[in-house]
Structure formats: C-alpha cells, structure tokens
Coordinates of N, CA and C in Angstrom, one line a residue:
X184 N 0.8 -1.2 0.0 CA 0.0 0.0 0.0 C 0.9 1.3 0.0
X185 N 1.8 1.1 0.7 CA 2.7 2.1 1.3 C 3.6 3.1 -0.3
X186 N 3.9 1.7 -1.1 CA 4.8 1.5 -2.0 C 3.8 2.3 -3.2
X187 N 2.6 1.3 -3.0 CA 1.5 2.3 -4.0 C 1.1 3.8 -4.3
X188 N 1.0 3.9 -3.1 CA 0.9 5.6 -2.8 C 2.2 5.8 -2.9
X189 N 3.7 5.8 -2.8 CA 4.8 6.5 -2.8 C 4.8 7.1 -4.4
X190 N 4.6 5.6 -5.3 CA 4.3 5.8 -6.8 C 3.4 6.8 -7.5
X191 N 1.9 6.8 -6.8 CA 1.1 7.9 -6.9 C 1.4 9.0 -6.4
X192 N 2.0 9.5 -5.7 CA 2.8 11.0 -5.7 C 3.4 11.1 -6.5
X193 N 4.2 10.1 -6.5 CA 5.7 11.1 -7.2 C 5.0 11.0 -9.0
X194 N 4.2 10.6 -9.8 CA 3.5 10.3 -10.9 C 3.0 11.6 -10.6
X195 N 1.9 11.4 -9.2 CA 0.9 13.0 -9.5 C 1.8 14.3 -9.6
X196 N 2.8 14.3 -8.5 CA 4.0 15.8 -8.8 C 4.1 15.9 -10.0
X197 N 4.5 15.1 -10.6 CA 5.6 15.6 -12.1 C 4.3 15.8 -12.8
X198 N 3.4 14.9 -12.8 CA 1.8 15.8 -13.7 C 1.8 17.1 -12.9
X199 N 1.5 17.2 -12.1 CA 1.1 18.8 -11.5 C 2.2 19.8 -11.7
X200 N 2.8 19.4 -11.7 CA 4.1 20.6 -11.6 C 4.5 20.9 -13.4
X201 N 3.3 20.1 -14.0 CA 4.1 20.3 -15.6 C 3.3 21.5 -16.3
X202 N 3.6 22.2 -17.7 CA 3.5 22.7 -17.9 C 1.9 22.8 -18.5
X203 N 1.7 21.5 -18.8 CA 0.4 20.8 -19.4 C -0.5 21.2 -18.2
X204 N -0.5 21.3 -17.2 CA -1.2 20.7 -16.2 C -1.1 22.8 -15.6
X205 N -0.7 23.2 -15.9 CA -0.5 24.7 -16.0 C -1.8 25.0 -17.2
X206 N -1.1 25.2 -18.1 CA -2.2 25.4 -19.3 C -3.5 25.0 -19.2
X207 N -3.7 23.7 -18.8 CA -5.0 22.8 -18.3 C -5.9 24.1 -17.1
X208 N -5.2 24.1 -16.8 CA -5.8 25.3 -15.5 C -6.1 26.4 -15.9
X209 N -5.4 27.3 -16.9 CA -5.5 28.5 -17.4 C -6.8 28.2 -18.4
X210 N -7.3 27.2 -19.0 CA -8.5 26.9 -19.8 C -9.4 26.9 -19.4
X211 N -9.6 26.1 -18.1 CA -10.7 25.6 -17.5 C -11.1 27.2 -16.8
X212 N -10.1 28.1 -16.2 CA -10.5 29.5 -15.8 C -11.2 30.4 -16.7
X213 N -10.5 30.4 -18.2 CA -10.9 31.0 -19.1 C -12.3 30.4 -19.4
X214 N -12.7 29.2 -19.4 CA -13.9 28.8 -19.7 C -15.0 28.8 -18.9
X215 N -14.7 29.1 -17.4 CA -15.0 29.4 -16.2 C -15.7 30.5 -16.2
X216 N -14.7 31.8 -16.6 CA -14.9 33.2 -16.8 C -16.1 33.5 -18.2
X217 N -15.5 32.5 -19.3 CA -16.7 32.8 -20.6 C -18.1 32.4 -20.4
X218 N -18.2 31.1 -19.3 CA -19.9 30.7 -19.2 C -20.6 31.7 -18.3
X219 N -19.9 32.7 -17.5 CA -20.3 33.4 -16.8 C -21.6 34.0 -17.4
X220 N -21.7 34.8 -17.9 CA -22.8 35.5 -18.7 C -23.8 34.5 -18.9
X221 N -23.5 33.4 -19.6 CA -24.6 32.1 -19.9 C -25.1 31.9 -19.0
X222 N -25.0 31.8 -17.6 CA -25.0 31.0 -16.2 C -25.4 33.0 -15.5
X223 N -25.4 33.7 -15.8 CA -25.9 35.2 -15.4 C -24.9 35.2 -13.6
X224 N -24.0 34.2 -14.0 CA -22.9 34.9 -13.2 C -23.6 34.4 -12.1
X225 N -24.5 33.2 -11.3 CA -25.1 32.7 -10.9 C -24.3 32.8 -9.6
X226 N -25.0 31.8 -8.3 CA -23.7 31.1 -7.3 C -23.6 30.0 -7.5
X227 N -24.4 29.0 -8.5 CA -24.2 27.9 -8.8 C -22.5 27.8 -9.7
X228 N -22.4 29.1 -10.5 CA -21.9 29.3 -11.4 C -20.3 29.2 -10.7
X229 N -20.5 30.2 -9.4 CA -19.7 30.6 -8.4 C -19.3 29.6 -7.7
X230 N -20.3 28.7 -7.1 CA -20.4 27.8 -6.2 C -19.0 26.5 -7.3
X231 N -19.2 26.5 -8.4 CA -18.1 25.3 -9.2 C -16.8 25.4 -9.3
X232 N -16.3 26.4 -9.6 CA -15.0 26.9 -9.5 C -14.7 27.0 -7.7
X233 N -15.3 27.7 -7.2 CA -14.8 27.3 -5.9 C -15.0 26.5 -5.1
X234 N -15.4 25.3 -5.7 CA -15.6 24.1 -4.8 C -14.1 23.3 -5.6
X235 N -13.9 23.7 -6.9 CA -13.0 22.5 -7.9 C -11.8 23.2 -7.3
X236 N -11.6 24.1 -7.1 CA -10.3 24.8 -6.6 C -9.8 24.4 -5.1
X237 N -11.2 24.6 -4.1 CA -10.8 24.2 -3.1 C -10.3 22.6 -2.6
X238 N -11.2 21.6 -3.6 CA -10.8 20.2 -3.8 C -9.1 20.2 -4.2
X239 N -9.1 20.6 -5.3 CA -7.8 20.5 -6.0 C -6.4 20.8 -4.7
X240 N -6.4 22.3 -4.0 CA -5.9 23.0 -3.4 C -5.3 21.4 -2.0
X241 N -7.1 21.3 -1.6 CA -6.8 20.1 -0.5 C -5.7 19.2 -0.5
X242 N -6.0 18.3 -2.1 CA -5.8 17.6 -2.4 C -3.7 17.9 -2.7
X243 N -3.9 18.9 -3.4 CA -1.9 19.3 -3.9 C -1.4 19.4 -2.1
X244 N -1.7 19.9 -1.1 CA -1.6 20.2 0.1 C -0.6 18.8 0.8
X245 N -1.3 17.6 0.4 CA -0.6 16.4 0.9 C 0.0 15.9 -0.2
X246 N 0.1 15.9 -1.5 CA 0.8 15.7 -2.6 C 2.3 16.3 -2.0
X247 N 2.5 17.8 -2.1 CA 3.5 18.5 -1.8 C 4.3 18.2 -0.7
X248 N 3.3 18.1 0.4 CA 4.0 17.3 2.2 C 4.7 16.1 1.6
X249 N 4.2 15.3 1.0 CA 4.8 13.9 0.9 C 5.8 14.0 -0.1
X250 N 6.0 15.2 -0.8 CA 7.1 15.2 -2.0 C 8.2 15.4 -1.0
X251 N 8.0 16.9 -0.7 CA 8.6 17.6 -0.1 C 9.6 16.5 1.5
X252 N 8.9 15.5 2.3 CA 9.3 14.7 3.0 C 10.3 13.7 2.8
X253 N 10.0 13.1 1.2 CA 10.7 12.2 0.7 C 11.9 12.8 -0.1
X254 N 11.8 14.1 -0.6 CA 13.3 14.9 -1.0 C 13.9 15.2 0.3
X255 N 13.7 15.3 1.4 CA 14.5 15.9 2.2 C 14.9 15.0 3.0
X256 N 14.3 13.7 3.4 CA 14.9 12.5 3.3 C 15.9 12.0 2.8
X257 N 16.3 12.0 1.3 CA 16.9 11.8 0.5 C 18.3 13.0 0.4
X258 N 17.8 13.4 0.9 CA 18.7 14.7 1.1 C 19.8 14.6 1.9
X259 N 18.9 14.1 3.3 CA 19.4 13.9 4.8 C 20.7 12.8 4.6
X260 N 19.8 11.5 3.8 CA 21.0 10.5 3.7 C 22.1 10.6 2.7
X261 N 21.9 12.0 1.8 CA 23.4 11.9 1.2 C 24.0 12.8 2.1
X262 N 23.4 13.9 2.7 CA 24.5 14.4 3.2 C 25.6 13.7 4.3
X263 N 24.5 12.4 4.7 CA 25.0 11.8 6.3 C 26.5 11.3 5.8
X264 N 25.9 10.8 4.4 CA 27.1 9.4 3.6 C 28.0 10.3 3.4
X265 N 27.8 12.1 2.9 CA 29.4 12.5 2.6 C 30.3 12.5 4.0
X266 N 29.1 13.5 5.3 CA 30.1 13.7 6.1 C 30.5 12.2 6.8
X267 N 30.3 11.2 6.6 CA 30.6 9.8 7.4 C 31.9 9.4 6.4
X268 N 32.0 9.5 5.1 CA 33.5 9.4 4.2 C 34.1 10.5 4.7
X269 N 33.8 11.2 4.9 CA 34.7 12.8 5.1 C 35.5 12.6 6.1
X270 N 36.8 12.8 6.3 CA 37.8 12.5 7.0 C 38.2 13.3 8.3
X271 N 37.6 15.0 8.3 CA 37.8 16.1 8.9 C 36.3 16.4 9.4
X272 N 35.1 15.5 8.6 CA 34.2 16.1 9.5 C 33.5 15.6 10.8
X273 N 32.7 16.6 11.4 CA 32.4 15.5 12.7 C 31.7 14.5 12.7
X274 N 31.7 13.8 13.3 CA 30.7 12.4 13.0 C 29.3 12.7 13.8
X275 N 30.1 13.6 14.7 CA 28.4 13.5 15.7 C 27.2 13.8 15.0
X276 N 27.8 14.8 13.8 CA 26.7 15.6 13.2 C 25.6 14.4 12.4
X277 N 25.9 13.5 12.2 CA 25.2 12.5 11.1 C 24.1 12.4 11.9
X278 N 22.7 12.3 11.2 CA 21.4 12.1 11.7 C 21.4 13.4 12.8
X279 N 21.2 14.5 12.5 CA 21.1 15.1 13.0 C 20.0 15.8 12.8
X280 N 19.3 15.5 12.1 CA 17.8 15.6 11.7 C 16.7 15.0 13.1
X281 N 17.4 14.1 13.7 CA 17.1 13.2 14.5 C 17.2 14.1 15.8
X282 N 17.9 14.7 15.9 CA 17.9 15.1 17.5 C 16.8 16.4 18.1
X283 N 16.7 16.4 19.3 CA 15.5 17.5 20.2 C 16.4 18.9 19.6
X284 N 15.2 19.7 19.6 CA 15.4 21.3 19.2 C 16.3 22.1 19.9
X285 N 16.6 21.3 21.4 CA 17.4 21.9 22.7 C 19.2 21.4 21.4
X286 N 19.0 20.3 21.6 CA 20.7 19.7 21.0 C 21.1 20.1 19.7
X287 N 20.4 20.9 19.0 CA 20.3 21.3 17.5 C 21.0 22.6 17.8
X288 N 20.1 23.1 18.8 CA 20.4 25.1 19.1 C 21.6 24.9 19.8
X289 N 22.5 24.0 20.6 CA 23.5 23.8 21.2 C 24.6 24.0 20.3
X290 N 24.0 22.7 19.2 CA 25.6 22.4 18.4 C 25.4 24.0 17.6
X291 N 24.3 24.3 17.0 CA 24.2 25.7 16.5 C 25.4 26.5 17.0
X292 N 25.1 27.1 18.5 CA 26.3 27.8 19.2 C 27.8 27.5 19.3
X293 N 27.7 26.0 19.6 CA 29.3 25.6 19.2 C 29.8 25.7 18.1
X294 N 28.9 25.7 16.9 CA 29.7 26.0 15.4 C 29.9 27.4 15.5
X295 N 29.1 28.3 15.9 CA 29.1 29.5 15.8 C 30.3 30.0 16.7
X296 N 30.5 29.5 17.7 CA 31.8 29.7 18.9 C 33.3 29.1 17.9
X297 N 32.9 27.9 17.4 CA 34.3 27.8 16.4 C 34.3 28.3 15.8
X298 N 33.3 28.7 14.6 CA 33.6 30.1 13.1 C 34.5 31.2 13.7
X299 N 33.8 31.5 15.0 CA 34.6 32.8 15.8 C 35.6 32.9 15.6
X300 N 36.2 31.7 16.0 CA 38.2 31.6 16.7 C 38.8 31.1 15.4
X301 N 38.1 31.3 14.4 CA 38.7 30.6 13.1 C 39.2 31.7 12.0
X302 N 38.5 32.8 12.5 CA 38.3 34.2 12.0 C 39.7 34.8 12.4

C-alpha cells in the first residue's frame, strides 16, 4: 500500500508541476470566466469553480508534504554518507535531523563559537 501511494505521488507531482497541467488550468478558468454571462454569473456558477479549486488545493496540500518529506529525506542520507566518508568532519553531526530542538540550538552555538576563533 505504502509502495502504492509513494508511486502515486511522485507520478501526481511531475503531472502537477508540468506545464500541461498549468495550461490545463488556465482553460478551465478562461472557460469558467466565458460561461459566466450564460450562467448570469449565478452562485451555482460561483459555487463550481470554488468548490473545484478548493478540492484541488486540498488535495496538492498532501501531494507536496509527501514530496517535499521524501526529497529531504533523500537529502538527509546523502548528506550523512558525505560527512561519514569525510575524514575532517564531525561524525556526531550525522542524523542530525534526528535530535531534540534543545541539542540542535546547542551544536548551532558551538559552530558558531568555532567560526569565531577561526576568524
């Protein structure tokens, strides 16, 4: 299931994010905007567009969280793999994605306390 849905994101991103799927949008508004008069500018008329927009909106909302999770993931473990080969850097730092907000703002200061004396 897990595997299923990972597939259906990353398929739906690269549709959504394409230029097709841009265009597609700019039609449907223009055609939105042209039935107006036909429809006397109704709230039914009103009521469609702002229901398809707010669906759509919902829906990209967890599209994007789950992209956005899975790049920075992927992110996390190249950076771990450079600094873990890297010969000069710290090791503590690896999975540091992983630690409380207190141990993050700590090492923060101590880099900042080294940049100092490096200066």
């Amino acid at each position: 299931m897990t595997e299923l849905f990972h597939h259906f994101t990353k398929l739906s991103a690269k549709i959504v994010g394409s230029a097709g799927a841009f265009i597609f949008s700019i039609i449907v508004i223009l055609v939105w905007v042209i039935t107006g008069p036909i429809f006397h500018f109704s709230n039914t008329w009103q009521l469609i567009i702002s229901t398809i927009t707010n669906i759509v909106a919902f829906v990209v909302v967890f599209l994007i969280q789950n992209t956005q999770n899975r790049d920075t993931e992927s992110i996390n473990i190249k950076l771990d793999e450079l600094i873990r080969v890297h010969k000069m850097a710290h090791q503590s730092i690896i999975d540091l994605d992983k630690l409380s907000d207190e141990q993050i703002n700590a090492l923060e200061k101590h880099y900042i306390e080294l940049s100092k004396h490096k200066k």
